[in-house]
mmCIF file of C-alpha atoms in Angstrom:
data_model
loop_
_atom_site.group_PDB
_atom_site.id
_atom_site.type_symbol
_atom_site.label_atom_id
_atom_site.label_comp_id
_atom_site.label_asym_id
_atom_site.label_seq_id
_atom_site.Cartn_x
_atom_site.Cartn_y
_atom_site.Cartn_z
ATOM 1 C CA MET A 6 -2.898 -18.514 1.936
ATOM 2 C CA ALA A 7 -0.004 -15.869 3.991
ATOM 3 C CA ARG A 8 3.116 -17.678 3.859
ATOM 4 C CA LEU A 9 3.650 -17.038 7.828
ATOM 5 C CA PRO A 10 1.121 -18.093 9.768
ATOM 6 C CA TYR A 11 -0.538 -15.054 11.970
ATOM 7 C CA PRO A 12 0.405 -15.401 15.569
ATOM 8 C CA ASP A 13 -2.386 -16.139 18.252
ATOM 9 C CA PRO A 14 -3.474 -13.446 20.068
ATOM 10 C CA ASP A 15 -3.521 -14.993 23.404
ATOM 11 C CA ASP A 16 0.749 -15.737 23.088
ATOM 12 C CA LEU A 17 1.461 -11.990 21.849
ATOM 13 C CA ALA A 18 3.065 -9.840 24.438
ATOM 14 C CA PRO A 19 0.476 -7.687 26.521
ATOM 15 C CA GLU A 20 2.078 -3.973 24.590
ATOM 16 C CA ALA A 21 1.250 -5.804 21.272
ATOM 17 C CA ARG A 22 -2.627 -7.209 22.270
ATOM 18 C CA GLU A 23 -3.121 -3.221 23.868
ATOM 19 C CA ALA A 24 -1.725 -2.066 19.940
ATOM 20 C CA LEU A 25 -3.808 -3.910 17.963
ATOM 21 C CA ALA A 26 -7.097 -3.506 20.255
ATOM 22 C CA ARG A 27 -6.841 0.231 18.903
ATOM 23 C CA LEU A 28 -7.419 -0.362 15.525
ATOM 24 C CA ALA A 29 -11.279 -0.286 14.237
ATOM 25 C CA SER A 30 -11.229 -4.151 13.285
ATOM 26 C CA PRO A 31 -8.433 -6.470 13.233
ATOM 27 C CA LEU A 32 -6.211 -6.160 10.339
ATOM 28 C CA ASN A 33 -4.521 -9.334 8.742
ATOM 29 C CA ILE A 34 -1.301 -7.265 8.267
ATOM 30 C CA MET A 35 -1.111 -5.594 11.360
ATOM 31 C CA ALA A 36 -1.665 -9.570 12.913
ATOM 32 C CA MET A 37 1.611 -9.988 10.545
ATOM 33 C CA VAL A 38 3.082 -7.426 11.902
ATOM 34 C CA SER A 39 2.818 -8.200 15.353
ATOM 35 C CA HIS A 40 5.406 -11.526 14.862
ATOM 36 C CA ALA A 41 7.772 -8.572 16.315
ATOM 37 C CA ASP A 42 5.555 -7.741 19.164
ATOM 38 C CA THR A 43 7.850 -5.530 20.228
ATOM 39 C CA LEU A 44 7.512 -3.339 16.784
ATOM 40 C CA VAL A 45 4.296 -3.753 16.286
ATOM 41 C CA GLY A 46 2.722 -0.949 18.584
ATOM 42 C CA PRO A 47 5.200 1.516 16.556
ATOM 43 C CA VAL A 48 3.907 0.728 13.690
ATOM 44 C CA ILE A 49 0.661 1.395 14.139
ATOM 45 C CA ASP A 50 1.555 4.706 16.209
ATOM 46 C CA LEU A 51 2.830 5.632 13.006
ATOM 47 C CA ALA A 52 -0.124 4.604 10.816
ATOM 48 C CA GLU A 53 -2.011 6.486 13.508
ATOM 49 C CA ALA A 54 0.077 9.848 13.048
ATOM 50 C CA LEU A 55 -0.016 9.576 9.185
ATOM 51 C CA PHE A 56 -3.777 9.357 9.647
ATOM 52 C CA THR A 57 -4.514 12.287 12.250
ATOM 53 C CA ARG A 58 -1.222 14.179 11.725
ATOM 54 C CA LEU A 59 -0.559 15.325 8.312
ATOM 55 C CA HIS A 60 -1.060 18.359 6.902
ATOM 56 C CA LEU A 61 -1.769 16.994 3.041
ATOM 57 C CA PRO A 62 -5.550 17.075 1.688
ATOM 58 C CA PRO A 63 -7.449 13.831 2.390
ATOM 59 C CA GLU A 64 -7.064 12.596 -1.126
ATOM 60 C CA VAL A 65 -3.950 13.750 -1.637
ATOM 61 C CA THR A 66 -2.803 11.491 1.148
ATOM 62 C CA GLU A 67 -5.429 8.459 -0.364
ATOM 63 C CA LEU A 68 -3.940 8.975 -4.176
ATOM 64 C CA SER A 69 -0.418 8.632 -2.759
ATOM 65 C CA ILE A 70 -1.268 5.230 -0.894
ATOM 66 C CA LEU A 71 -3.077 4.028 -4.246
ATOM 67 C CA GLN A 72 -0.234 4.822 -6.418
ATOM 68 C CA VAL A 73 2.066 2.670 -4.070
ATOM 69 C CA ALA A 74 -0.598 -0.473 -4.289
ATOM 70 C CA LEU A 75 -0.486 0.074 -7.882
ATOM 71 C CA ASP A 76 3.293 0.099 -7.955
ATOM 72 C CA THR A 77 3.738 -2.426 -5.512
ATOM 73 C CA GLY A 78 0.650 -4.959 -6.346
ATOM 74 C CA ALA A 79 -0.594 -5.116 -3.258
ATOM 75 C CA GLU A 80 -4.235 -5.228 -3.763
ATOM 76 C CA TYR A 81 -4.473 -5.227 0.489
ATOM 77 C CA GLU A 82 -4.022 -1.776 0.105
ATOM 78 C CA TRP A 83 -5.823 -0.821 -2.316
ATOM 79 C CA VAL A 84 -8.766 -2.529 -0.982
ATOM 80 C CA GLN A 85 -8.514 -0.890 1.856
ATOM 81 C CA HIS A 86 -7.864 2.602 0.506
ATOM 82 C CA GLU A 87 -10.283 2.446 -2.506
ATOM 83 C CA PRO A 88 -13.315 3.393 0.365
ATOM 84 C CA LEU A 89 -11.007 5.996 1.446
ATOM 85 C CA ALA A 90 -10.175 7.620 -0.992
ATOM 86 C CA LEU A 91 -14.042 8.111 -2.359
ATOM 87 C CA ARG A 92 -14.869 9.255 0.804
ATOM 88 C CA ALA A 93 -12.496 11.551 0.420
ATOM 89 C CA GLY A 94 -13.961 12.801 -2.457
ATOM 90 C CA VAL A 95 -11.952 11.140 -5.492
ATOM 91 C CA PRO A 96 -14.715 10.282 -7.947
ATOM 92 C CA PRO A 97 -14.951 6.563 -8.770
ATOM 93 C CA GLU A 98 -13.616 7.283 -12.692
ATOM 94 C CA GLN A 99 -10.421 8.864 -11.305
ATOM 95 C CA LEU A 100 -9.790 5.939 -9.778
ATOM 96 C CA GLU A 101 -10.305 3.855 -12.525
ATOM 97 C CA ARG A 102 -8.479 5.952 -14.593
ATOM 98 C CA LEU A 103 -5.323 5.582 -11.909
ATOM 99 C CA ARG A 104 -5.812 2.076 -12.163
ATOM 100 C CA VAL A 105 -4.440 2.755 -15.673
ATOM 101 C CA GLY A 106 -1.489 5.387 -14.862
ATOM 102 C CA ASP A 107 -3.635 7.937 -16.034
ATOM 103 C CA THR A 108 -3.912 11.373 -13.723
ATOM 104 C CA THR A 109 -5.593 12.963 -16.702
ATOM 105 C CA GLY A 110 -8.223 15.293 -14.179
ATOM 106 C CA LEU A 111 -6.113 15.428 -11.198
ATOM 107 C CA ASP A 112 -4.922 18.779 -9.950
ATOM 108 C CA ASP A 113 -1.231 19.892 -9.287
ATOM 109 C CA ARG A 114 -0.693 18.512 -6.309
ATOM 110 C CA GLN A 115 -2.266 14.883 -6.066
ATOM 111 C CA ARG A 116 -0.425 14.673 -9.167
ATOM 112 C CA ALA A 117 2.469 15.610 -7.289
ATOM 113 C CA ALA A 118 1.416 12.655 -5.071
ATOM 114 C CA VAL A 119 1.136 10.229 -7.375
ATOM 115 C CA ARG A 120 4.970 11.029 -8.745
ATOM 116 C CA VAL A 121 6.295 10.830 -5.373
ATOM 117 C CA ALA A 122 4.685 7.898 -4.722
ATOM 118 C CA ARG A 123 5.961 6.601 -8.626
ATOM 119 C CA TRP A 124 9.551 7.645 -7.912
ATOM 120 C CA VAL A 125 9.614 6.062 -4.029
ATOM 121 C CA CYS A 126 8.310 2.832 -5.156
ATOM 122 C CA ARG A 127 10.453 2.488 -8.179
ATOM 123 C CA GLY A 128 13.357 3.981 -6.987
ATOM 124 C CA GLU A 129 13.642 6.305 -9.670
ATOM 125 C CA GLU A 130 15.946 9.067 -10.482
ATOM 126 C CA VAL A 131 14.576 12.521 -9.487
ATOM 127 C CA PRO A 132 15.422 15.364 -11.617
ATOM 128 C CA ALA A 133 15.975 18.931 -9.061
ATOM 129 C CA SER A 134 13.410 20.741 -11.933
ATOM 130 C CA GLU A 135 10.859 18.113 -10.537
ATOM 131 C CA VAL A 136 11.897 18.606 -6.709
ATOM 132 C CA GLU A 137 11.315 22.254 -7.823
ATOM 133 C CA GLU A 138 7.551 21.719 -9.339
ATOM 134 C CA LEU A 139 6.207 19.599 -6.122
ATOM 135 C CA ARG A 140 7.688 22.811 -4.075
ATOM 136 C CA GLN A 141 5.339 25.290 -6.355
ATOM 137 C CA VAL A 142 2.080 23.057 -5.006
ATOM 138 C CA LEU A 143 3.059 21.777 -1.518
ATOM 139 C CA THR A 144 4.892 23.445 1.565
ATOM 140 C CA PRO A 145 8.286 21.426 2.580
ATOM 141 C CA ARG A 146 6.651 19.663 5.286
ATOM 142 C CA GLN A 147 3.789 18.434 3.157
ATOM 143 C CA ILE A 148 6.781 17.382 0.686
ATOM 144 C CA LEU A 149 8.389 15.508 3.515
ATOM 145 C CA GLU A 150 5.055 14.147 4.966
ATOM 146 C CA LEU A 151 4.459 12.721 1.373
ATOM 147 C CA PHE A 152 7.330 10.556 1.234
ATOM 148 C CA LEU A 153 7.492 9.482 4.840
ATOM 149 C CA LEU A 154 3.634 8.320 3.922
ATOM 150 C CA THR A 155 4.638 6.789 0.659
ATOM 151 C CA GLY A 156 7.854 5.153 2.670
ATOM 152 C CA SER A 157 5.588 3.662 5.275
ATOM 153 C CA TYR A 158 2.935 2.509 2.637
ATOM 154 C CA LEU A 159 5.835 1.442 0.953
ATOM 155 C CA GLN A 160 7.029 -0.989 3.580
ATOM 156 C CA LEU A 161 3.576 -2.926 3.968
ATOM 157 C CA ALA A 162 2.933 -3.198 0.912
ATOM 158 C CA ARG A 163 6.501 -5.221 0.524
ATOM 159 C CA ILE A 164 5.038 -7.102 3.828
ATOM 160 C CA ILE A 165 2.092 -7.991 1.918
ATOM 161 C CA THR A 166 3.391 -9.168 -1.206
ATOM 162 C CA VAL A 167 5.907 -10.985 -0.271
ATOM 163 C CA LEU A 168 3.885 -12.809 2.563
ATOM 164 C CA GLU A 169 0.322 -12.823 0.800
ATOM 165 C CA VAL A 170 -1.151 -10.962 3.565
ATOM 166 C CA ASP A 171 -4.704 -12.536 2.882
ATOM 167 C CA ILE A 172 -6.945 -9.264 2.348
ATOM 168 C CA ASP A 173 -9.081 -8.261 4.661
ATOM 169 C CA PRO A 174 -13.072 -6.635 3.998
ATOM 170 C CA ALA A 175 -12.533 -2.872 4.086
ATOM 171 C CA ASP A 176 -15.188 -1.138 6.408
ATOM 172 C CA GLY A 177 -13.675 2.484 5.508
ATOM 173 C CA ARG A 178 -12.021 3.029 8.266
ATOM 174 C CA LEU A 179 -8.190 1.604 9.652
ATOM 175 C CA MET A 180 -8.002 3.308 13.216
ATOM 176 C CA LYS A 181 -11.183 3.515 16.141
ATOM 177 C CA VAL A 182 -10.077 7.131 16.302
ATOM 178 C CA GLN A 183 -9.600 8.585 12.667
ATOM 179 C CA ALA A 184 -9.595 11.837 11.906
ATOM 180 C CA THR A 185 -8.916 13.285 8.171
ATOM 181 C CA ALA A 186 -5.473 14.320 7.278
ATOM 182 C CA GLY A 187 -5.003 17.768 6.140
ATOM 183 C CA ALA A 188 -5.354 19.524 9.651
#
């Protein structure tokens, strides 16, 4: 059970209700964020941008998010994004390997996504040689997108884990209008 009660939607400011209405289905994480009713819209805007405007392949995006879920213990994120990763073409056996820290079978871009997520979540020192390796497989834009994506999901993961947000069943969509990343 969540450590804070979910706000009553009828008590929210109109702008917060409108923002929440853009979701494909009600999500407990966004209901929790709506306590900060002037910020829930921008948080949803960022989430929508991360699903529709990235130049990263969808499987790279999803592997990054799943690694955040693993590093933070945010099972909520794993439950929501596992079906999206499968739809993006990540094989089920690869997801099982990822759960135990095994990146065997990932291509260079996919491994880069996992490494960036680990760096961001764990606060690891990143040698210049590692950044140079990223530059060999990702464009500067994609590198920044990975950091923004990972940081955003780390923020949500901390809300999820600290406030013990209840896990919603996954429906394979998060936004009503959801393009695939990699455009």
